[in-house]
């Protein structure tokens, strides 16, 4: 007992917390927590009465607040009131390393402060504003003075305006997520200077104009998501220089023009989503077999013409292939059946023709995740009693095997989705990867970076994002 008391006294007497630091801290807590009386609840916030969700570090003879996680960041983090505001005293906490505000501004509008960010420039490493629907205003150019910043996450808010070019000054940045806001204008070319960046996510905004070709300078980039904007250029040829990239999502824009030949130089690419763009052109001039690590490929609803390239059948890791809702013509390559990991094949609503050359075993393996309907000149050849692709006619002159009707044959396979045991396990894991993706999105930034790096080294799949537009049930055969 005496020893414990001595240790506590030594701890408290060895360093102090400046009154100015305490008052700034209390002002921030009370402004966010409403009726909270912070000084009574936490008279010694860096000692005997620590605040959940916060941390302190000692610098010289004094203790300073270094971590503030407020709102629904963690279960024990102090919750924000319905009328929470961000007190300007936050900028007096000059040793702050981490500031996370999650679901704090949900009713009363809170304008993002435009000034004083430079006060935190020597210390702040992680800045997160997430799911604050009442957070409005613009991204401050003065944030470009946060020279130590490694993680900038401003997502699921209601912010508007142009993205400031000063973001390019944050040369230590490893994660930049500005998704799910209402930012407009163009992507700042200055982002090319973020050479340590691993994750770039600007999705679900109102950005327009061209994709800066110099984003190809981001040699460390692992994930790029520019989806769900109004970007209007072609895909830059310099993207082929992104040798570390595993995830590229450009879907739901206004991109046009041929796919760049350099695309196949992205040897580490595992997920590629380009759907719902008025691209046009063909896809059969690319040597797709160079992308041996590709798992998900979505080129749907992008006005492609020409043939389906046979080289797609050499991408042995491929699990999801969506070429639906284009104007592709010619035969369906039989080589697609050679893909050992394929779980979903969507070729519906094209101009494909000729006889399908898939075996009954392939139809059984794919089950309801094979979509071929909407190709009026496509037909299938009977190869056994237990198969029939949904929405495809029997080739002329073919006769269904005696003892089983065509409808019974169709329902037997398409309805049940019979697979081999190994395929069942493999594809089940694949189709529930959407749940894994949600867990990934909720990880704190440090764990995300470490996880991404570990997966890159191990050569395993980046967490799938296919749930955003790829819903297997949407294409299932009832």
Coordinates of C-alpha atoms in Angstrom, one line a residue:
X1 CA 0.0 0.0 0.0
X2 CA 2.8 2.4 1.0
X3 CA 4.7 1.4 -2.2
X4 CA 1.7 2.1 -4.4
X5 CA 1.1 5.5 -2.8
X6 CA 4.8 6.4 -3.2
X7 CA 4.8 5.4 -6.9
X8 CA 1.6 7.6 -7.5
X9 CA 3.2 10.5 -5.7
X10 CA 6.4 10.2 -7.6
X11 CA 4.4 10.0 -10.9
X12 CA 2.4 13.2 -10.0
X13 CA 5.4 15.1 -8.7
X14 CA 7.7 14.3 -11.5
X15 CA 5.8 16.4 -14.1
X16 CA 2.9 18.7 -14.2
X17 CA 0.2 19.8 -16.7
X18 CA 0.3 23.5 -17.5
X19 CA -2.9 25.4 -16.6
X20 CA -3.1 26.7 -20.1
X21 CA -3.1 23.2 -21.5
X22 CA -5.7 22.0 -19.0
X23 CA -8.0 25.0 -19.8
X24 CA -7.7 24.4 -23.6
X25 CA -8.4 20.7 -23.1
X26 CA -11.5 21.4 -20.9
X27 CA -12.8 24.0 -23.4
X28 CA -12.7 21.5 -26.2
X29 CA -14.3 18.7 -24.2
X30 CA -17.1 20.9 -22.9
X31 CA -17.9 22.4 -26.3
X32 CA -18.2 18.9 -27.8
X33 CA -19.9 17.3 -24.8
X34 CA -22.6 19.9 -24.1
X35 CA -23.3 20.0 -20.3
X36 CA -20.1 18.1 -19.5
X37 CA -18.2 19.7 -16.6
X38 CA -14.8 18.5 -17.6
X39 CA -12.7 20.1 -14.9
X40 CA -14.8 18.4 -12.2
X41 CA -14.8 15.0 -13.9
X42 CA -11.2 15.0 -14.9
X43 CA -9.2 17.2 -12.5
X44 CA -6.0 15.4 -13.4
X45 CA -6.5 14.3 -17.1
X46 CA -2.9 13.1 -17.5
X47 CA -2.7 11.5 -14.1
X48 CA -5.2 10.0 -11.7
X49 CA -8.3 10.9 -13.7
X50 CA -7.5 10.1 -17.3
X51 CA -10.1 10.8 -20.0
X52 CA -11.1 7.7 -22.0
X53 CA -10.1 8.0 -25.7
X54 CA -7.3 10.4 -24.9
X55 CA -3.6 10.1 -24.2
X56 CA -0.8 12.3 -22.8
X57 CA 3.0 12.4 -23.3
X58 CA 5.6 14.1 -21.3
X59 CA 7.8 16.8 -22.9
X60 CA 10.4 18.2 -20.6
X61 CA 8.8 18.9 -17.2
X62 CA 5.2 18.9 -18.4
X63 CA 2.5 16.7 -19.6
X64 CA 0.6 17.5 -22.8
X65 CA -2.5 16.1 -24.5
X66 CA -1.3 14.1 -27.6
X67 CA -4.4 12.0 -28.6
X68 CA -8.0 13.1 -28.8
X69 CA -10.5 10.4 -30.0
X70 CA -14.0 11.9 -29.5
X71 CA -17.4 10.6 -30.6
X72 CA -18.0 7.0 -31.7
X73 CA -14.3 6.3 -32.4
X74 CA -14.1 3.7 -29.6
X75 CA -16.6 2.3 -27.2
X76 CA -15.1 4.3 -24.3
X77 CA -14.5 7.5 -26.2
X78 CA -16.3 10.6 -24.8
X79 CA -19.5 11.0 -26.8
X80 CA -20.5 14.3 -28.5
X81 CA -23.7 16.2 -27.7
X82 CA -26.4 16.9 -30.3
X83 CA -25.2 20.5 -30.4
X84 CA -21.4 19.9 -30.4
X85 CA -19.1 22.6 -31.7
X86 CA -15.4 22.6 -32.3
X87 CA -13.8 25.1 -29.9
X88 CA -10.9 27.2 -31.2
X89 CA -8.9 26.2 -28.2
X90 CA -8.2 22.9 -30.1
X91 CA -5.4 24.9 -31.8
X92 CA -3.8 25.6 -28.4
X93 CA -3.1 21.9 -27.9
X94 CA 0.2 22.2 -29.8
X95 CA 1.5 18.8 -29.0
X96 CA -1.5 17.0 -30.4
X97 CA -0.5 14.0 -32.6
X98 CA -4.0 12.4 -33.2
X99 CA -7.4 14.1 -33.6
X100 CA -10.4 11.9 -34.4
X101 CA -13.9 13.2 -34.4
X102 CA -16.5 10.6 -35.4
X103 CA -20.3 11.4 -35.5
X104 CA -19.8 14.6 -33.5
X105 CA -21.5 17.1 -35.7
X106 CA -24.9 15.7 -36.6
X107 CA -27.4 18.4 -36.0
X108 CA -26.1 22.0 -35.6
X109 CA -24.0 22.9 -38.6
X110 CA -20.3 23.2 -37.8
X111 CA -18.1 25.1 -40.3
X112 CA -14.6 23.6 -40.7
X113 CA -12.2 26.1 -39.3
X114 CA -10.1 27.8 -42.0
X115 CA -7.3 29.2 -40.0
X116 CA -4.8 28.3 -37.1
X117 CA -4.1 24.8 -38.5
X118 CA -0.5 25.8 -38.7
X119 CA -0.4 25.8 -34.9
X120 CA -0.5 22.0 -35.0
X121 CA 2.0 21.7 -37.9
X122 CA 4.9 20.4 -35.8
X123 CA 3.0 17.6 -34.1
X124 CA -0.3 16.5 -35.8
X125 CA 0.2 13.1 -37.5
X126 CA -3.4 11.9 -37.9
X127 CA -6.5 14.0 -38.6
X128 CA -9.8 12.3 -39.0
X129 CA -13.3 13.8 -39.4
X130 CA -15.7 10.9 -40.1
X131 CA -19.5 10.7 -40.4
X132 CA -20.2 14.2 -39.3
X133 CA -23.2 15.0 -41.5
X134 CA -23.4 18.6 -40.2
X135 CA -19.8 19.4 -40.9
X136 CA -19.8 22.0 -43.7
X137 CA -17.5 24.4 -45.3
X138 CA -14.3 23.9 -47.4
X139 CA -11.1 22.0 -46.8
X140 CA -8.8 24.7 -45.5
X141 CA -5.7 25.5 -47.6
X142 CA -3.9 26.1 -44.3
X143 CA -4.0 22.3 -43.7
X144 CA -1.1 22.3 -46.1
X145 CA 1.0 23.6 -43.1
X146 CA 0.5 20.3 -41.2
X147 CA 4.0 19.2 -42.1
X148 CA 4.0 16.1 -39.9
X149 CA 0.6 14.8 -41.1
X150 CA 0.6 11.1 -42.2
X151 CA -3.2 10.4 -42.2
X152 CA -5.8 12.8 -43.5
X153 CA -9.3 11.3 -43.5
X154 CA -12.3 13.6 -44.1
X155 CA -15.1 11.3 -45.1
X156 CA -18.9 11.0 -44.9
X157 CA -19.3 14.6 -44.1
X158 CA -21.1 17.4 -45.9
X159 CA -18.2 19.5 -47.1
X160 CA -18.0 21.3 -50.4
X161 CA -15.6 23.4 -52.4
X162 CA -12.4 22.9 -54.4
X163 CA -9.7 20.7 -53.1
X164 CA -6.8 23.1 -52.2
X165 CA -3.5 22.7 -54.1
X166 CA -1.8 23.0 -50.7
X167 CA -2.5 19.3 -50.0
X168 CA 0.5 18.7 -52.2
X169 CA 2.6 20.2 -49.3
X170 CA 1.8 17.2 -47.1
X171 CA 4.8 15.2 -48.2
X172 CA 4.7 12.7 -45.3
X173 CA 1.1 11.8 -46.1
X174 CA 0.5 8.0 -46.4
X175 CA -3.3 8.0 -46.4
X176 CA -5.6 10.6 -48.1
X177 CA -9.3 9.9 -47.9
X178 CA -11.8 12.7 -48.8
X179 CA -14.6 10.5 -50.0
X180 CA -18.4 10.9 -49.5
X181 CA -18.5 14.7 -49.5
X182 CA -19.5 17.2 -52.1
X183 CA -16.2 18.5 -53.2
X184 CA -16.2 19.8 -56.7
X185 CA -13.7 21.2 -59.2
X186 CA -10.6 19.3 -60.4
X187 CA -8.2 17.0 -58.8
X188 CA -5.1 19.1 -57.8
X189 CA -2.1 18.2 -59.9
X190 CA 0.0 18.9 -56.8
X191 CA -1.0 15.5 -55.4
X192 CA 1.9 14.2 -57.5
X193 CA 4.3 15.3 -54.8
X194 CA 2.9 12.9 -52.2
X195 CA 5.5 10.3 -52.8
X196 CA 4.9 8.3 -49.6
X197 CA 1.1 8.0 -50.2
X198 CA -0.3 4.5 -50.0
X199 CA -4.0 5.1 -50.2
X200 CA -5.8 7.8 -52.2
X201 CA -9.6 7.8 -52.0
X202 CA -11.6 10.7 -53.5
X203 CA -14.7 8.7 -54.3
X204 CA -18.3 9.9 -54.1
X205 CA -17.8 13.6 -54.7
X206 CA -18.6 15.9 -57.6
X207 CA -15.1 16.2 -59.1
X208 CA -14.8 16.9 -62.8
X209 CA -12.2 17.5 -65.4
X210 CA -9.2 15.2 -66.2
X211 CA -7.4 12.8 -64.1
X212 CA -3.9 14.3 -63.6
X213 CA -1.4 12.1 -65.6
X214 CA 1.3 12.9 -63.0
X215 CA -0.5 10.8 -60.4
X216 CA 1.6 8.2 -62.1
X217 CA 4.5 9.6 -60.0
X218 CA 2.9 8.1 -56.8
X219 CA 5.2 5.1 -56.8
X220 CA 4.2 3.9 -53.4
X221 CA 0.5 3.9 -54.0
X222 CA -1.4 0.7 -53.2
X223 CA -5.0 1.8 -53.5
X224 CA -6.6 4.5 -55.7
X225 CA -10.3 5.1 -55.7
X226 CA -11.7 8.0 -57.8
X227 CA -15.1 6.4 -58.4
X228 CA -18.5 8.1 -58.4
X229 CA -17.5 11.5 -59.6
X230 CA -17.8 13.3 -62.9
X231 CA -14.3 12.9 -64.2
X232 CA -14.2 13.3 -68.0
X233 CA -10.8 12.4 -69.4
X234 CA -9.3 9.2 -70.6
X235 CA -7.3 6.9 -68.2
X236 CA -3.8 8.3 -68.1
X237 CA -1.2 6.1 -69.8
X238 CA 1.2 6.9 -66.9
X239 CA -0.9 4.8 -64.6
X240 CA 1.2 1.9 -65.9
X241 CA 4.0 3.3 -63.7
X242 CA 2.1 2.5 -60.6
X243 CA 3.9 -0.7 -60.0
X244 CA 2.8 -1.1 -56.4
X245 CA -0.9 -0.5 -57.1
X246 CA -3.2 -3.4 -56.1
X247 CA -6.6 -1.6 -56.2
X248 CA -7.9 0.8 -58.9
X249 CA -11.5 2.0 -58.9
X250 CA -12.6 4.5 -61.6
X251 CA -16.2 3.3 -62.0
X252 CA -19.2 5.7 -62.4
X253 CA -17.5 8.6 -64.0
X254 CA -17.6 10.0 -67.6
X255 CA -14.2 8.6 -68.7
X256 CA -13.8 7.9 -72.4
X257 CA -11.3 6.6 -74.9
X258 CA -9.4 3.4 -75.3
X259 CA -7.9 1.6 -72.4
X260 CA -4.2 2.5 -72.1
X261 CA -1.8 -0.2 -73.3
X262 CA 0.3 0.5 -70.1
X263 CA -2.6 -0.9 -68.0
X264 CA -1.1 -4.4 -68.3
X265 CA 2.2 -3.2 -66.8
X266 CA 0.5 -2.9 -63.4
X267 CA 1.7 -6.3 -62.4
X268 CA 0.5 -6.2 -58.8
X269 CA -3.0 -5.2 -59.6
X270 CA -5.6 -7.3 -57.9
X271 CA -8.8 -5.3 -58.3
X272 CA -9.8 -3.2 -61.3
X273 CA -13.2 -1.5 -61.6
X274 CA -13.9 0.6 -64.6
X275 CA -17.7 0.1 -65.1
X276 CA -20.3 2.7 -66.0
X277 CA -18.1 4.9 -68.1
X278 CA -18.7 5.8 -71.8
X279 CA -15.3 4.4 -72.7
X280 CA -16.1 2.8 -76.1
X281 CA -13.4 1.0 -78.1
X282 CA -12.3 -2.6 -77.8
X283 CA -10.6 -4.7 -75.1
X284 CA -9.1 -7.4 -77.2
X285 CA -5.8 -5.6 -78.0
X286 CA -4.5 -5.9 -74.5
X287 CA -2.5 -8.9 -73.3
X288 CA -4.6 -9.5 -70.2
X289 CA -2.6 -12.5 -69.2
X290 CA 0.1 -10.1 -68.0
X291 CA -2.1 -9.3 -65.0
X292 CA -1.6 -12.6 -63.2
X293 CA -2.6 -11.4 -59.8
X294 CA -5.9 -9.9 -60.9
X295 CA -8.9 -11.2 -58.9
X296 CA -11.8 -8.8 -59.7
X297 CA -12.2 -7.3 -63.2
X298 CA -15.3 -5.1 -63.9
X299 CA -15.6 -3.6 -67.4
X300 CA -19.4 -3.6 -67.5
X301 CA -21.7 -0.9 -69.0
X302 CA -18.9 0.9 -70.7
X303 CA -19.9 0.7 -74.4
X304 CA -17.1 -1.7 -75.4
X305 CA -17.3 -3.4 -78.8
X306 CA -15.4 -6.2 -80.5
X307 CA -14.5 -9.6 -79.2
X308 CA -13.9 -11.0 -75.8
X309 CA -10.1 -11.7 -75.7
X310 CA -9.0 -15.3 -75.2
X311 CA -6.2 -14.0 -73.0
X312 CA -8.7 -13.4 -70.2
X313 CA -8.7 -17.2 -69.8
X314 CA -5.1 -17.1 -68.7
X315 CA -5.6 -15.0 -65.6
X316 CA -5.5 -17.8 -63.1
X317 CA -6.3 -15.8 -60.0
X318 CA -9.5 -14.2 -61.5
X319 CA -12.6 -14.8 -59.5
X320 CA -15.0 -12.1 -60.7
X321 CA -15.3 -11.1 -64.4
X322 CA -18.0 -8.6 -65.4
X323 CA -18.3 -7.7 -69.1
X324 CA -22.1 -7.3 -69.1
X325 CA -24.1 -4.5 -70.7
X326 CA -21.7 -3.6 -73.5
X327 CA -21.9 -4.3 -77.2
X328 CA -19.4 -7.1 -77.4
X329 CA -19.8 -9.6 -80.2
X330 CA -18.5 -12.9 -81.5
X331 CA -18.1 -16.1 -79.6
X332 CA -17.6 -16.6 -75.9
X333 CA -14.0 -17.9 -75.5
X334 CA -14.0 -21.5 -74.2
X335 CA -10.7 -20.5 -72.4
X336 CA -12.8 -18.8 -69.7
X337 CA -13.7 -22.3 -68.4
X338 CA -10.0 -22.8 -67.7
X339 CA -10.0 -20.2 -64.9
X340 CA -9.8 -22.4 -61.8
X341 CA -10.9 -19.7 -59.3
X342 CA -13.7 -18.1 -61.2
X343 CA -16.8 -17.6 -59.1
X344 CA -18.8 -15.0 -61.1
X345 CA -19.0 -14.6 -64.9
X346 CA -21.3 -11.8 -66.2
X347 CA -21.6 -11.6 -70.0
X348 CA -25.3 -10.7 -70.2
X349 CA -26.8 -8.0 -72.4
X350 CA -24.2 -8.0 -75.3
X351 CA -24.3 -9.1 -78.9
X352 CA -22.5 -12.4 -78.4
X353 CA -23.3 -15.2 -80.8
X354 CA -22.5 -18.8 -81.7
X355 CA -22.5 -22.0 -79.6
X356 CA -21.2 -22.0 -76.1
X357 CA -18.3 -24.5 -75.7
X358 CA -18.4 -24.9 -72.0
X359 CA -18.7 -28.3 -70.4
X360 CA -21.5 -29.4 -68.2
X361 CA -19.0 -29.5 -65.3
X362 CA -18.4 -25.7 -65.8
X363 CA -22.1 -24.9 -65.8
X364 CA -22.5 -26.9 -62.6
X365 CA -19.5 -25.2 -61.0
X366 CA -20.8 -21.7 -61.8
X367 CA -24.4 -22.2 -61.0
X368 CA -26.4 -19.0 -60.7
X369 CA -23.3 -16.8 -60.9
X370 CA -23.1 -17.4 -64.7
X371 CA -25.1 -14.6 -66.5
X372 CA -25.5 -15.1 -70.3
X373 CA -29.0 -13.8 -71.0
X374 CA -29.6 -10.9 -73.3
X375 CA -27.5 -12.4 -76.2
X376 CA -30.2 -13.4 -78.7
X377 CA -27.8 -15.2 -81.1
X378 CA -26.1 -17.3 -78.4
X379 CA -27.0 -20.9 -78.0
X380 CA -25.8 -23.9 -76.0
X381 CA -25.1 -27.5 -76.9
X382 CA -26.5 -30.3 -74.8
X383 CA -23.6 -32.2 -73.1
X384 CA -25.5 -34.0 -70.3
X385 CA -28.7 -34.0 -68.4
X386 CA -27.7 -31.6 -65.6
X387 CA -27.0 -28.3 -67.2
X388 CA -28.7 -25.4 -69.1
X389 CA -27.6 -21.8 -69.0
X390 CA -30.4 -19.4 -68.1
X391 CA -31.8 -17.3 -70.8
X392 CA -29.9 -19.0 -73.6
X393 CA -31.6 -21.1 -76.3
X394 CA -30.7 -24.6 -77.3
X395 CA -28.7 -24.7 -80.5
X396 CA -30.7 -25.7 -83.6
X397 CA -30.8 -29.4 -84.2
X398 CA -30.0 -30.3 -80.6
X399 CA -32.2 -32.7 -78.7
X400 CA -32.6 -32.8 -74.9
X401 CA -31.5 -36.1 -73.5
X402 CA -34.5 -38.5 -73.0
X403 CA -36.0 -38.7 -69.6
X404 CA -35.4 -35.1 -68.6
X405 CA -37.1 -32.0 -70.0
X406 CA -35.2 -28.8 -70.9
X407 CA -36.9 -26.9 -68.0
X408 CA -36.1 -29.6 -65.5
X409 CA -32.5 -29.5 -66.7
X410 CA -32.4 -25.8 -66.3
X411 CA -33.8 -25.8 -62.8
X412 CA -31.5 -28.6 -61.7
X413 CA -28.4 -26.6 -62.2
X414 CA -29.3 -22.9 -62.4
X415 CA -31.5 -23.1 -59.3
X416 CA -29.2 -25.1 -57.1
X417 CA -25.8 -23.9 -58.2
X418 CA -24.1 -27.3 -57.7
X419 CA -20.4 -27.1 -57.3
X420 CA -17.5 -29.3 -56.3
X421 CA -16.7 -29.2 -52.6
X422 CA -13.5 -27.1 -53.1
X423 CA -15.4 -24.7 -55.3
X424 CA -18.2 -24.3 -52.8
X425 CA -15.7 -23.3 -50.1
X426 CA -13.7 -21.0 -52.3
X427 CA -16.6 -19.1 -53.8
X428 CA -18.4 -18.9 -50.5
X429 CA -15.4 -17.1 -49.0
X430 CA -15.3 -14.9 -52.1
X431 CA -19.0 -13.9 -51.9
X432 CA -18.8 -13.0 -48.2
X433 CA -15.7 -10.8 -48.8
X434 CA -18.0 -7.8 -48.8
X435 CA -18.3 -8.2 -45.1
X436 CA -14.6 -8.3 -44.8
X437 CA -14.4 -5.1 -46.8
X438 CA -16.7 -3.4 -44.3
X439 CA -14.4 -4.4 -41.5
X440 CA -11.4 -3.1 -43.5
X441 CA -13.1 0.3 -43.9
X442 CA -13.6 0.6 -40.2
X443 CA -10.0 -0.2 -39.2
X444 CA -8.0 2.7 -37.8
X445 CA -5.5 4.1 -40.3
X446 CA -2.4 2.6 -38.8
X447 CA -3.9 -0.9 -39.0
X448 CA -5.1 -0.4 -42.5
X449 CA -1.6 0.6 -43.7
X450 CA 0.1 -2.3 -41.9
X451 CA -2.5 -4.7 -43.2
X452 CA -2.1 -3.4 -46.8
X453 CA 1.6 -3.7 -46.6
X454 CA 1.4 -7.2 -45.1
X455 CA -0.9 -8.3 -47.9
X456 CA 1.3 -6.8 -50.5
X457 CA 4.3 -8.6 -49.2
X458 CA 2.4 -11.9 -48.8
X459 CA 0.9 -11.6 -52.2
X460 CA -2.7 -12.1 -51.0
X461 CA -5.8 -10.3 -51.9
X462 CA -6.5 -6.7 -51.0
X463 CA -9.9 -6.5 -49.2
X464 CA -12.6 -6.6 -51.8
X465 CA -14.7 -3.6 -52.5
X466 CA -17.0 -5.4 -54.9
X467 CA -20.0 -4.9 -52.7
X468 CA -20.3 -1.3 -53.9
X469 CA -21.8 -2.3 -57.3
X470 CA -21.3 -6.0 -57.6
X471 CA -24.1 -7.8 -55.9
X472 CA -24.1 -11.6 -56.8
X473 CA -27.8 -11.9 -55.9
X474 CA -28.6 -9.2 -58.5
X475 CA -27.4 -11.6 -61.2
X476 CA -28.7 -14.8 -59.6
X477 CA -31.0 -17.1 -61.6
X478 CA -34.2 -17.5 -59.7

